[in-house]
Amino acid sequence: MPELTSKKIPVTVLTGYLGAGKTTLLNRILSENHGKKYAVIVNEFGEIGIDNDLIVGADEEIFEMNNGCICCTVRGDLVRILDGLMKRKGKFDAIIVETTGLADPAPVAQTFFVDEDVQKNARLDAVVTVADAKWLSDRLKDAPEAKNQIAFADVIVINKTDLVSKAELAEVEARIRGINPYAKLHRTERCQVALSDVLERGAFDLDRILEIEPEFLEAGDDHDHDHHHDHDHHHGHSHGGLKHYHDEDMQSLSLRSDKPLDPTKFMPWLQNLVASEGQKILRSKGILAFSDDDDRYVFQGVHMMLEGDHQRAWKDGEPRESRLVFIGRELPEQTIRDGFERCITT
Amino acid sequence: MKEFEPGDNAASIVSVTDRVRPVAIGMPVTAVHFLGDTAAFVGAEESVAMVSGKGEISRVPVHGGGILCAASDGMRIVMGGDDGKLVTLSAKGEVTLVNVALHPEGAMAWSAGKTAFVRSGKGEEKSLDVPSTVGGLAFAPKGLRLAVAHYNGVTLWFPNMAAKPEYLEWAGSHLGVVFSPDNKFLVTAMHEPALHGWRLADSRHMRMSGYPGRVRSMSWSAGGKSLATSGADAIIMWPFASKDGPMGKEPAMLAPLQARVSMVACHPKQDILAAGYSDGSILMVRLNDGAEILVRRNGTAAVSALAWNSKGTLLAFAAEDGDAGLLGL
């Protein structure tokens, strides 16, 4: 079917708790001399004033979909706004969606998986979360929204680092890593981050799961390392109390296997898992080696929604290893591990 | 110009592509309406291209920014824009800001956010707040009654009556809404690829599903016997002639192509309809036997606008890339 333009417009979702610096980052993106035009979907007009870009107001209407998926919600206003913007293609190069400080990023992300017309014209590029170096640790204790935003992120900009000591910064980073060891972290003052670090990340692009692999593969090791390090550090400064920076209810879980997986067992298992535990699973990703299959299979998911495909042939000498990552709330770790074990060929 | 009668021997595809007058609109078109015999191609932004029967184009600026919606009663087009303004456009190309204008010829309705507004022919303005952003509006064929589609249902409102508006509930987001011409049924196009309908006498539900894509275009056949819809790789026609409407019945599927139907427009008098597809093709189809006539070949952007003039002697179309045409019959 001939499409008007084959190139999908990249969409960056900008989240962050109240006061973390979302608007600062947004203004930085817009005022930078990058020669690009953005359509920006904001909840409050206000401090954003840029002539060259298209600013559209949103009202965060959360709609449930009647597709049998109980946690499947989309942003109804976003569907409408994107629909309108797509009639004006050529007027902008990319879209940035700024959410309110209290927003759950899931309905925004799900909008890009569920709606056919949105999917045809736009692609989710990444969820970028701005975190306040000084206050995030406190917010993670009392604001579930802040925790969701960290858990969901592909890129986390730790802002206002000039307002905290090195020790405080280390602590907040460790707390972030305790929830989401896979996101790219950037430390900034006044959101001074290279635009290439927050835009055009391709975080939801199945083909680029390969490119993010280094962090993805090393993540488990980094995770442990960070923990031990911060553990000692922490005690050294006698902040007391917390033994590990494992978050009490939001965790990540990584699985791996050197032996190939049985696709006839794995696929139903994964589908059942997200169907039954999808409300708890915020994000999932995986690179899989199936028995009798010379191609790598990659998948990613948001809550109950999964998308996956054969990516490319395994290279000679490349270890045929399967790796999966889940980030979620109160993940039933043992059940997931046991289920996964049963999908490994013997 | 005489009225169009398809020949009896039109069983195989006949082409009228040589009779189409191409029109270069030069901007993306989202809707086309006839004001008399002038085809008004509503752009995605800024302006409307008025094309006379002779093919002369004049551009009329109507909004600063995007044009979000357009409706027409054949006398005027009312449009809402990103600039927060509501304007009417007459056949002469006169643009009037609705907020300061009084048009005595008939009521109009519009919405902004969660509020629906009605202005009666006398210029009285009333508003109704609904629970979520308005997805679509439709006037009933009789009486001053407005259907307001929104999330989880439709609100039916008599603006001139004190009674509480009636609420027809159905879970999900309702985007488009139409009354059947006999005032017996109400049909909405949902965010999911399905239609939902109610028989107004008893609010009985009708679920019309099976579409591969969202239904964006609906058109009642002459006399309201059936409802033509886009959203599949054939025109889906739901039967509405009996008192039960399409309940328990299968829809007819006409003119299947290897492309998705993007626009449908039934002829105002004959049992003929025009359908535009996602590959740019346009067919005229006879309802009783499915005979097809080719109006426009495939291979371009999706057809985004399609309309007949009220006499049924002119068909206007436009594609997403601004390529447009007029066919006189």
XYZ file of C-alpha atoms in Angstrom:
675
model
C 0.000 0.000 0.000
C 1.610 3.296 -0.954
C 1.939 5.614 1.998
C 2.068 9.363 1.701
C 5.313 9.336 3.645
C 6.949 6.184 4.819
C 8.821 7.948 7.580
C 7.064 7.914 10.908
C 7.277 10.994 13.067
C 9.288 10.341 16.246
C 7.554 11.147 19.502
C 9.416 11.866 22.724
C 7.458 11.638 25.960
C 8.736 13.991 28.620
C 7.801 13.144 32.187
C 9.003 14.136 35.616
C 7.554 14.986 38.972
C 6.357 18.505 39.733
C 9.209 20.976 39.795
C 11.881 18.599 38.502
C 12.607 20.745 35.455
C 10.487 19.419 32.567
C 9.740 22.872 31.261
C 13.412 23.840 31.495
C 14.351 20.814 29.406
C 11.561 21.497 26.947
C 12.613 25.094 26.495
C 16.197 23.970 26.027
C 15.186 21.525 23.328
C 13.110 24.131 21.543
C 15.570 26.995 21.754
C 18.628 25.017 20.699
C 19.886 25.821 17.239
C 19.059 22.454 15.697
C 17.147 23.567 12.628
C 14.243 21.292 13.465
C 10.655 22.125 14.091
C 8.763 20.463 16.882
C 5.113 20.031 17.569
C 4.829 20.186 21.329
C 1.833 18.804 23.184
C 1.641 20.420 26.596
C -0.807 20.408 29.461
C -0.275 23.977 30.386
C 0.771 26.731 28.090
C 2.667 29.079 30.256
C 6.373 29.287 30.278
C 6.814 27.842 26.838
C 6.985 30.527 24.229
C 8.616 29.631 20.961
C 7.603 31.171 17.660
C 8.768 28.532 15.304
C 7.130 25.503 16.810
C 3.619 24.262 17.055
C 2.238 24.197 20.590
C -0.943 22.207 21.219
C -2.783 21.961 24.512
C -3.813 18.574 25.892
C -6.181 17.600 28.678
C -4.982 14.141 29.773
C -8.151 12.187 29.130
C -7.561 8.548 29.961
C -9.721 6.142 27.958
C -10.054 2.437 28.508
C -9.986 0.294 25.408
C -12.629 -2.354 24.869
C -10.147 -4.947 23.794
C -10.363 -7.252 26.750
C -7.137 -5.973 28.197
C -7.997 -4.692 31.647
C -5.129 -2.292 32.146
C -5.164 -1.078 28.585
C -5.715 2.636 28.745
C -4.845 5.255 26.178
C -4.791 9.018 26.130
C -7.947 9.896 24.208
C -6.904 13.518 23.831
C -3.577 12.428 22.376
C -5.298 10.257 19.768
C -7.292 13.294 18.665
C -4.374 15.699 18.738
C -2.068 13.368 16.808
C -4.821 12.797 14.282
C -5.031 16.539 13.715
C -1.262 16.970 13.579
C -0.857 14.227 11.005
C -2.943 16.219 8.561
C -0.280 18.883 8.809
C 2.728 16.743 8.033
C 5.718 18.636 6.798
C 5.162 21.431 9.294
C 7.242 19.717 11.969
C 9.949 17.078 12.239
C 9.175 15.539 15.592
C 6.649 15.595 18.394
C 7.275 16.090 22.094
C 4.556 15.173 24.570
C 4.939 16.828 27.951
C 2.935 15.111 30.662
C 1.834 16.631 33.927
C 3.977 15.984 36.971
C 1.478 13.495 38.334
C 0.912 11.560 35.118
C 1.408 7.850 34.629
C 3.445 7.401 31.429
C 1.758 4.092 30.572
C -1.399 5.410 28.869
C 0.755 7.743 26.785
C 3.027 4.911 25.673
C 0.107 2.551 25.091
C -1.510 5.066 22.777
C 1.316 4.361 20.343
C 0.763 0.622 20.431
C -3.007 0.421 20.384
C -4.192 3.039 17.957
C -3.805 1.980 14.356
C -3.758 5.466 12.890
C -1.294 6.746 15.436
C 0.899 3.731 14.801
C 0.826 4.304 11.071
C 2.121 7.845 11.322
C 4.094 8.155 14.518
C 6.487 6.091 16.581
C 7.309 6.375 20.224
C 10.975 7.311 20.429
C 11.638 7.289 24.154
C 10.259 8.144 27.554
C 12.507 10.810 29.078
C 12.101 11.474 32.784
C 13.512 14.537 34.500
C 14.359 13.837 38.150
C 15.121 16.364 40.840
C 18.450 15.415 42.422
C 17.491 17.007 45.708
C 13.946 15.812 46.120
C 13.572 12.600 44.123
C 14.570 10.342 47.031
C 11.774 11.817 49.126
C 9.274 11.627 46.286
C 10.071 7.982 45.717
C 8.872 7.394 49.271
C 5.645 9.342 49.138
C 4.646 9.714 45.470
C 3.859 6.567 43.475
C 3.692 8.706 40.320
C 7.360 9.654 40.682
C 8.296 6.000 41.000
C 6.271 5.087 37.913
C 8.016 7.768 35.917
C 11.454 6.442 36.919
C 10.483 2.832 36.282
C 9.097 3.654 32.853
C 11.973 5.780 31.626
C 14.418 5.065 28.833
C 16.401 8.182 29.644
C 16.616 9.825 33.074
C 17.945 13.340 33.417
C 19.035 13.907 37.014
C 18.675 17.640 37.247
C 19.756 20.240 39.786
C 22.899 18.314 40.653
C 24.465 21.603 41.788
C 22.075 21.662 44.712
C 23.239 18.395 46.236
C 26.458 16.934 47.601
C 28.271 14.104 45.853
C 26.975 11.729 48.474
C 23.400 12.837 47.960
C 23.802 12.483 44.231
C 25.202 8.981 44.628
C 22.285 8.098 46.813
C 19.656 9.323 44.390
C 21.380 7.511 41.524
C 21.460 4.332 43.515
C 17.789 4.680 44.268
C 17.047 5.165 40.584
C 19.156 2.138 39.716
C 17.308 0.139 42.341
C 14.122 0.709 40.367
C 15.378 0.936 36.810
C 18.907 -0.233 36.068
C 18.437 0.002 32.309
C 17.706 3.644 31.626
C 20.478 5.970 30.458
C 21.348 8.398 33.250
C 22.520 11.955 32.691
C 23.535 14.340 35.463
C 22.703 17.950 34.711
C 22.404 21.440 36.053
C 19.522 23.355 34.559
C 18.893 20.411 32.215
C 22.126 21.019 30.287
C 22.082 17.752 28.410
C 23.070 17.120 24.816
C 19.929 16.929 22.715
C 21.189 13.748 21.107
C 21.001 12.168 24.570
C 17.274 12.765 24.877
C 15.974 12.858 21.303
C 16.096 10.245 18.528
C 16.870 7.469 20.985
C 14.882 4.744 19.235
C 14.185 3.176 22.601
C 11.032 1.441 21.372
C 12.482 0.425 18.035
C 12.838 -3.332 17.867
C 15.673 -2.987 15.374
C 17.617 -0.901 17.811
C 17.378 -3.270 20.737
C 20.715 -4.357 19.284
C 22.180 -0.896 19.687
C 21.198 -0.553 23.274
C 22.604 -3.958 23.950
C 25.836 -2.998 25.737
C 23.994 -1.393 28.592
C 21.341 -4.000 28.371
C 23.855 -6.834 28.618
C 26.003 -5.278 31.292
C 23.064 -4.066 33.226
C 22.958 -7.016 35.588
C 26.597 -6.598 36.548
C 26.355 -2.847 36.861
C 23.389 -3.305 39.014
C 25.216 -5.426 41.559
C 28.282 -3.293 41.440
C 26.377 -0.100 42.030
C 24.600 -1.613 44.901
C 27.661 -2.776 46.733
C 29.425 0.436 46.085
C 26.599 2.601 47.258
C 25.983 0.334 50.152
C 29.466 0.992 51.526
C 29.376 4.597 50.622
C 26.130 4.989 52.335
C 27.311 3.485 55.560
C 30.430 5.566 55.370
C 28.277 8.635 55.643
C 26.121 7.007 58.282
C 22.809 7.928 56.786
C 21.760 4.697 58.413
C 18.759 2.493 58.012
C 18.669 1.415 54.403
C 20.679 -1.683 53.719
C 20.221 -1.849 49.975
C 18.728 0.446 47.469
C 16.234 -2.113 46.423
C 12.969 -0.376 46.141
C 10.319 -1.993 48.262
C 7.668 -2.316 45.612
C 9.231 -1.428 42.251
C 11.936 -3.701 40.911
C 13.538 -5.001 37.834
C 14.089 -8.627 37.123
C 16.473 -10.015 34.559
C 16.524 -13.549 33.250
C 19.072 -15.284 31.093
C 19.736 -18.630 29.567
C 22.598 -20.073 27.497
C 20.385 -22.883 26.330
C 17.850 -22.196 23.602
C 14.215 -21.611 24.484
C 11.374 -23.714 23.190
C 9.183 -21.248 21.261
C 6.101 -23.446 21.661
C 6.489 -23.092 25.423
C 7.979 -19.631 25.667
C 5.448 -17.672 23.596
C 2.373 -18.950 25.453
C 4.197 -18.464 28.747
C 5.112 -14.846 27.952
C 1.638 -14.065 26.693
C 0.037 -15.589 29.761
C 2.470 -13.773 32.000
C 1.643 -10.342 30.623
C -2.052 -11.183 30.515
C -2.119 -12.179 34.191
C 0.605 -9.930 35.623
C 0.523 -7.126 33.058
C -0.777 -4.614 35.534
C 2.395 -5.089 37.566
C 4.791 -5.227 34.628
C 5.511 -1.707 33.410
C 8.118 -2.484 30.777
C 9.588 -5.661 29.346
C 12.264 -6.349 26.768
C 14.070 -9.358 25.495
C 16.471 -10.834 23.005
C 15.737 -14.502 22.537
C 17.425 -17.562 21.092
C 14.916 -20.211 20.103
C 15.720 -23.834 19.395
C 15.950 -24.670 15.670
C 15.894 -20.998 14.783
C 18.895 -19.191 13.331
C 17.380 -15.771 13.879
C 17.407 -13.634 16.963
C 13.942 -12.836 18.195
C 13.412 -9.510 19.939
C 10.388 -8.289 21.843
C 9.334 -5.443 24.013
C 6.227 -4.636 25.935
C 4.328 -2.072 27.916
C 2.067 -3.599 30.535
C -0.085 -6.171 28.671
C 0.972 -5.118 25.219
C 3.742 -6.993 23.505
C 5.362 -6.630 20.152
C 8.068 -8.854 18.812
C 9.779 -9.973 15.656
C 12.672 -11.884 14.234
C 15.445 -9.354 14.073
C 18.376 -10.908 12.234
C 20.424 -14.083 12.020
C 22.711 -14.890 14.904
C 26.271 -14.106 13.897
C 28.997 -16.715 13.811
C 30.658 -16.856 17.160
C 27.980 -14.759 18.819
C 26.780 -16.488 21.957
C 23.203 -17.625 21.459
C 21.995 -16.356 24.735
C 18.485 -15.305 25.741
C 18.032 -12.284 27.986
C 14.840 -10.814 29.333
C 14.193 -7.820 31.498
C 11.044 -6.915 33.391
C 10.520 -3.701 35.323
C 7.490 -3.630 37.525
C 5.720 -3.363 40.808
C 5.722 -6.302 43.217
C 6.854 -8.668 40.515
C 6.252 -12.323 41.425
C 9.911 -13.092 40.962
C 9.952 -16.770 41.783
C 6.906 -17.519 39.636
C 8.477 -15.704 36.705
C 11.827 -17.454 37.170
C 10.194 -20.882 37.450
C 8.027 -20.257 34.411
C 11.013 -19.142 32.393
C 13.041 -22.197 33.439
C 10.322 -24.428 32.052
C 10.677 -22.807 28.627
C 14.355 -23.757 28.360
C 15.039 -26.785 26.223
C 16.798 -29.593 27.999
C -26.369 18.486 -17.434
C -28.619 15.533 -16.882
C -28.824 13.249 -13.953
C -26.610 10.243 -13.869
C -28.185 6.911 -14.758
C -25.894 3.918 -14.802
C -26.432 1.775 -17.872
C -27.900 -1.682 -17.488
C -24.866 -3.271 -19.066
C -22.496 -1.827 -16.474
C -21.594 -5.218 -15.073
C -17.926 -4.910 -15.881
C -15.789 -1.971 -14.835
C -16.378 1.052 -16.974
C -14.001 3.918 -16.664
C -14.944 7.559 -16.596
C -11.431 8.640 -15.666
C -11.133 10.610 -18.932
C -14.044 12.763 -17.868
C -12.522 13.774 -14.535
C -11.305 17.342 -14.458
C -8.124 17.400 -12.407
C -7.787 20.182 -9.896
C -4.453 21.076 -8.322
C -5.317 22.220 -4.829
C -1.693 22.367 -3.730
C -2.346 21.657 -0.067
C -3.513 18.697 1.965
C -7.308 18.451 1.861
C -9.362 17.060 4.725
C -12.925 17.545 3.445
C -14.867 18.693 0.433
C -18.361 20.189 0.454
C -20.491 21.631 -2.295
C -21.916 25.113 -1.939
C -24.273 24.973 -4.893
C -22.049 23.818 -7.735
C -18.901 25.238 -6.199
C -16.732 22.575 -4.653
C -15.066 23.850 -1.504
C -11.946 21.840 -0.639
C -11.179 22.372 3.023
C -7.453 22.396 3.645
C -5.689 20.988 6.677
C -4.537 24.488 7.548
C -5.353 28.095 6.867
C -7.570 28.071 3.808
C -10.345 26.636 1.668
C -9.954 26.239 -2.099
C -13.194 27.145 -3.867
C -13.417 25.448 -7.256
C -16.113 26.438 -9.715
C -17.739 24.010 -12.094
C -15.326 25.322 -14.734
C -12.337 24.438 -12.580
C -11.353 27.961 -11.543
C -9.689 27.938 -8.152
C -9.783 30.682 -5.578
C -8.219 30.347 -2.169
C -10.062 31.775 0.798
C -8.144 32.132 4.074
C -10.331 31.083 6.983
C -8.132 30.252 9.956
C -4.745 31.031 11.387
C -3.346 27.551 11.981
C -4.992 24.171 11.538
C -8.598 23.669 10.457
C -9.937 21.137 12.939
C -13.463 20.417 11.738
C -15.892 21.355 9.024
C -19.603 20.825 8.484
C -21.894 21.993 5.721
C -25.590 22.315 5.056
C -25.087 23.062 1.358
C -25.473 26.808 1.924
C -22.417 27.418 4.058
C -19.519 25.623 5.649
C -18.845 26.092 9.325
C -15.277 25.467 10.414
C -13.471 25.449 13.718
C -9.765 26.133 13.892
C -6.661 25.985 16.073
C -7.023 29.722 16.453
C -10.080 29.109 18.640
C -12.377 30.717 16.105
C -15.453 29.400 14.446
C -16.133 30.770 10.978
C -18.687 30.275 8.257
C -17.912 30.338 4.578
C -20.601 31.093 1.997
C -20.710 30.087 -1.656
C -19.528 33.592 -2.555
C -16.418 33.056 -0.479
C -17.485 35.315 2.352
C -15.922 34.381 5.648
C -17.742 35.381 8.804
C -16.625 34.920 12.357
C -19.509 33.006 13.868
C -19.105 34.557 17.271
C -20.232 37.932 15.998
C -22.547 36.821 13.210
C -26.227 35.974 13.218
C -27.296 33.680 10.460
C -31.052 33.361 10.452
C -31.314 30.387 8.114
C -30.837 27.583 10.561
C -29.356 26.218 13.732
C -25.788 25.199 14.110
C -23.854 23.308 16.714
C -20.194 23.186 17.629
C -18.079 22.034 20.473
C -14.961 23.077 22.278
C -13.501 20.640 24.780
C -16.255 19.141 26.912
C -18.907 21.692 25.973
C -21.371 21.461 23.103
C -22.993 24.673 21.869
C -26.130 25.162 19.837
C -27.206 28.319 18.128
C -30.798 28.309 16.978
C -31.957 29.970 13.792
C -32.981 32.932 15.939
C -29.460 33.317 17.221
C -30.043 32.005 20.713
C -27.026 30.223 22.045
C -27.137 27.388 24.544
C -24.512 25.044 25.841
C -24.297 21.648 27.451
C -21.369 20.153 29.341
C -20.727 16.447 28.859
C -18.388 14.212 30.912
C -15.491 14.193 28.437
C -14.320 15.886 25.272
C -16.937 15.883 22.529
C -16.084 13.374 19.799
C -18.844 14.232 17.355
C -22.116 16.108 16.903
C -25.230 15.446 14.845
C -28.632 17.081 14.569
C -31.649 14.808 14.472
C -33.546 15.023 11.174
C -36.625 16.265 13.033
C -36.876 18.858 15.755
C -34.036 20.702 17.394
C -32.312 17.742 18.945
C -28.563 17.273 19.144
C -26.585 14.071 19.634
C -23.284 14.663 21.411
C -20.845 11.748 21.211
C -18.220 11.420 23.919
C -16.354 8.855 25.982
C -18.666 6.033 27.150
C -21.726 7.072 25.197
C -23.882 9.686 23.550
C -25.933 12.447 25.142
C -29.178 13.368 23.363
C -30.172 16.915 24.053
C -33.206 19.014 23.187
C -31.693 22.479 23.635
C -35.101 24.129 23.801
C -36.492 21.839 26.474
C -35.838 21.894 30.176
C -35.801 18.090 30.450
C -32.585 16.395 31.468
C -30.673 15.179 28.427
C -30.955 11.488 27.674
C -27.767 9.471 28.046
C -27.139 6.448 25.820
C -24.353 4.485 27.405
C -21.811 2.228 25.758
C -18.275 1.807 27.046
C -15.549 3.248 24.887
C -14.710 6.380 22.989
C -17.335 7.528 20.452
C -15.910 9.775 17.769
C -18.427 10.219 14.978
C -22.216 10.192 15.238
C -25.098 10.113 12.735
C -28.883 9.834 12.920
C -30.640 7.694 10.359
C -32.693 9.890 8.010
C -35.916 8.348 9.390
C -34.881 9.395 12.928
C -35.170 5.830 14.203
C -31.520 4.940 14.738
C -28.380 6.567 16.039
C -24.981 5.229 14.977
C -21.553 6.130 16.317
C -18.097 5.373 14.955
C -15.908 4.280 17.809
C -12.221 4.613 18.508
C -12.061 0.851 18.209
C -12.691 -0.416 14.682
C -16.447 -0.801 15.190
C -19.722 1.059 14.992
C -22.240 1.171 17.768
C -25.915 1.805 17.200
C -29.042 2.391 19.225
C -32.656 2.023 18.186
C -33.985 5.262 19.595
C -37.448 3.914 20.433
C -36.150 1.451 23.017
C -32.390 2.200 23.214
C -31.637 -1.304 22.018
C -27.965 -1.778 21.231
C -26.506 -2.728 17.863
C -22.857 -3.601 17.675
C -21.434 -3.470 14.160
C -17.906 -4.812 14.230
C -15.431 -6.771 12.153
C -13.630 -3.825 10.612
C -9.868 -4.064 10.233
C -9.538 -0.305 10.698
C -11.336 2.580 12.336
C -14.456 3.827 10.548
C -13.878 7.435 9.564
C -16.501 7.926 6.911
C -20.213 7.071 6.998
C -22.887 7.980 4.465
C -26.598 7.155 4.266
C -27.831 5.871 0.940
C -30.643 7.752 -0.773
C -33.741 7.320 1.362
C -31.725 5.990 4.302
C -32.125 2.335 3.371
C -28.539 1.526 4.249
C -25.442 3.022 5.812
C -22.219 2.902 3.804
C -18.998 2.875 5.801
C -15.247 2.989 5.297
C -12.682 1.067 7.331
C -12.447 -2.233 5.432
C -11.046 -3.305 2.059
C -14.609 -3.242 0.716
C -17.479 -0.815 1.229
C -19.478 -2.142 4.182
C -23.220 -1.435 3.794
C -25.405 -2.002 6.847
C -29.108 -2.563 6.094
C -31.448 -0.128 7.863
C -34.642 -0.583 5.859
C -36.501 -2.767 8.398
C -37.618 -1.761 11.880
C -34.826 -3.784 13.454
C -32.166 -2.091 11.364
C -29.052 -4.240 10.992
C -29.784 -6.354 14.098
C -29.043 -9.976 13.304
C -28.199 -9.172 9.696
C -25.011 -9.367 7.696
C -23.757 -6.249 5.959
C -23.298 -6.150 2.196
C -19.727 -5.849 0.985
C -19.215 -3.947 -2.246
C -16.291 -3.094 -4.479
C -13.483 -4.969 -2.727
C -9.990 -3.796 -3.670
C -6.482 -4.454 -2.371
C -6.739 -1.224 -0.410
C -8.707 0.161 2.510
C -11.837 2.216 1.824
C -11.074 5.685 3.205
C -14.124 7.740 2.168
C -17.694 6.979 1.151
C -20.324 9.334 -0.298
C -23.753 8.096 -1.351
C -25.455 9.769 -4.277
C -28.231 12.049 -2.967
C -30.935 10.586 -5.228
C -29.867 7.361 -6.923
C -28.811 4.044 -5.429
C -25.211 4.740 -6.295
C -22.266 5.579 -4.128
C -18.750 6.806 -4.605
C -15.926 5.311 -2.581
C -12.346 6.466 -2.213
C -9.548 4.142 -1.175
C -6.243 4.357 0.652
C -4.379 3.787 -2.630
C -6.037 6.776 -4.257
C -8.558 4.912 -6.369
C -12.161 6.038 -6.564
C -15.055 3.906 -7.752
C -18.718 4.582 -8.331
C -20.739 1.569 -7.312
C -24.354 0.657 -8.001
C -25.919 -0.602 -4.798
C -28.294 -3.223 -6.182
C -25.752 -5.258 -8.149
C -22.347 -3.901 -7.145
C -21.489 -2.794 -10.691
C -18.432 -0.536 -10.607
C -17.265 2.442 -12.630
C -13.699 3.649 -12.263
C -13.431 7.360 -11.499
C -9.786 7.598 -10.525
C -6.900 5.176 -10.819
C -4.807 4.009 -7.900
C -1.210 4.820 -7.131
C -1.428 8.035 -5.177
C -2.085 9.213 -1.655
C -5.258 8.119 0.120
C -8.538 9.741 -0.839
C -9.344 12.138 2.006
C -12.459 13.944 0.802
C -15.416 12.988 -1.358
C -18.768 14.721 -1.933
C -21.734 15.012 -4.290
C -23.544 18.239 -4.957
C -27.174 18.211 -3.882
C -28.492 17.500 -7.396
C -26.093 14.608 -7.770
C -24.605 15.976 -10.987
C -21.094 16.707 -9.666
C -18.687 14.575 -7.699
C -15.703 16.256 -6.049
C -12.756 14.440 -4.515
C -9.363 15.156 -3.043
C -6.452 13.091 -1.825
C -4.241 13.682 1.202
C -1.546 15.230 -0.976
C -3.868 17.894 -2.362
C -4.485 16.248 -5.716
C -8.155 16.750 -6.461
C -10.745 16.535 -9.186
C -14.303 17.161 -10.286
C -16.491 14.829 -12.275
C -19.574 16.100 -14.007
C -22.272 13.558 -14.792
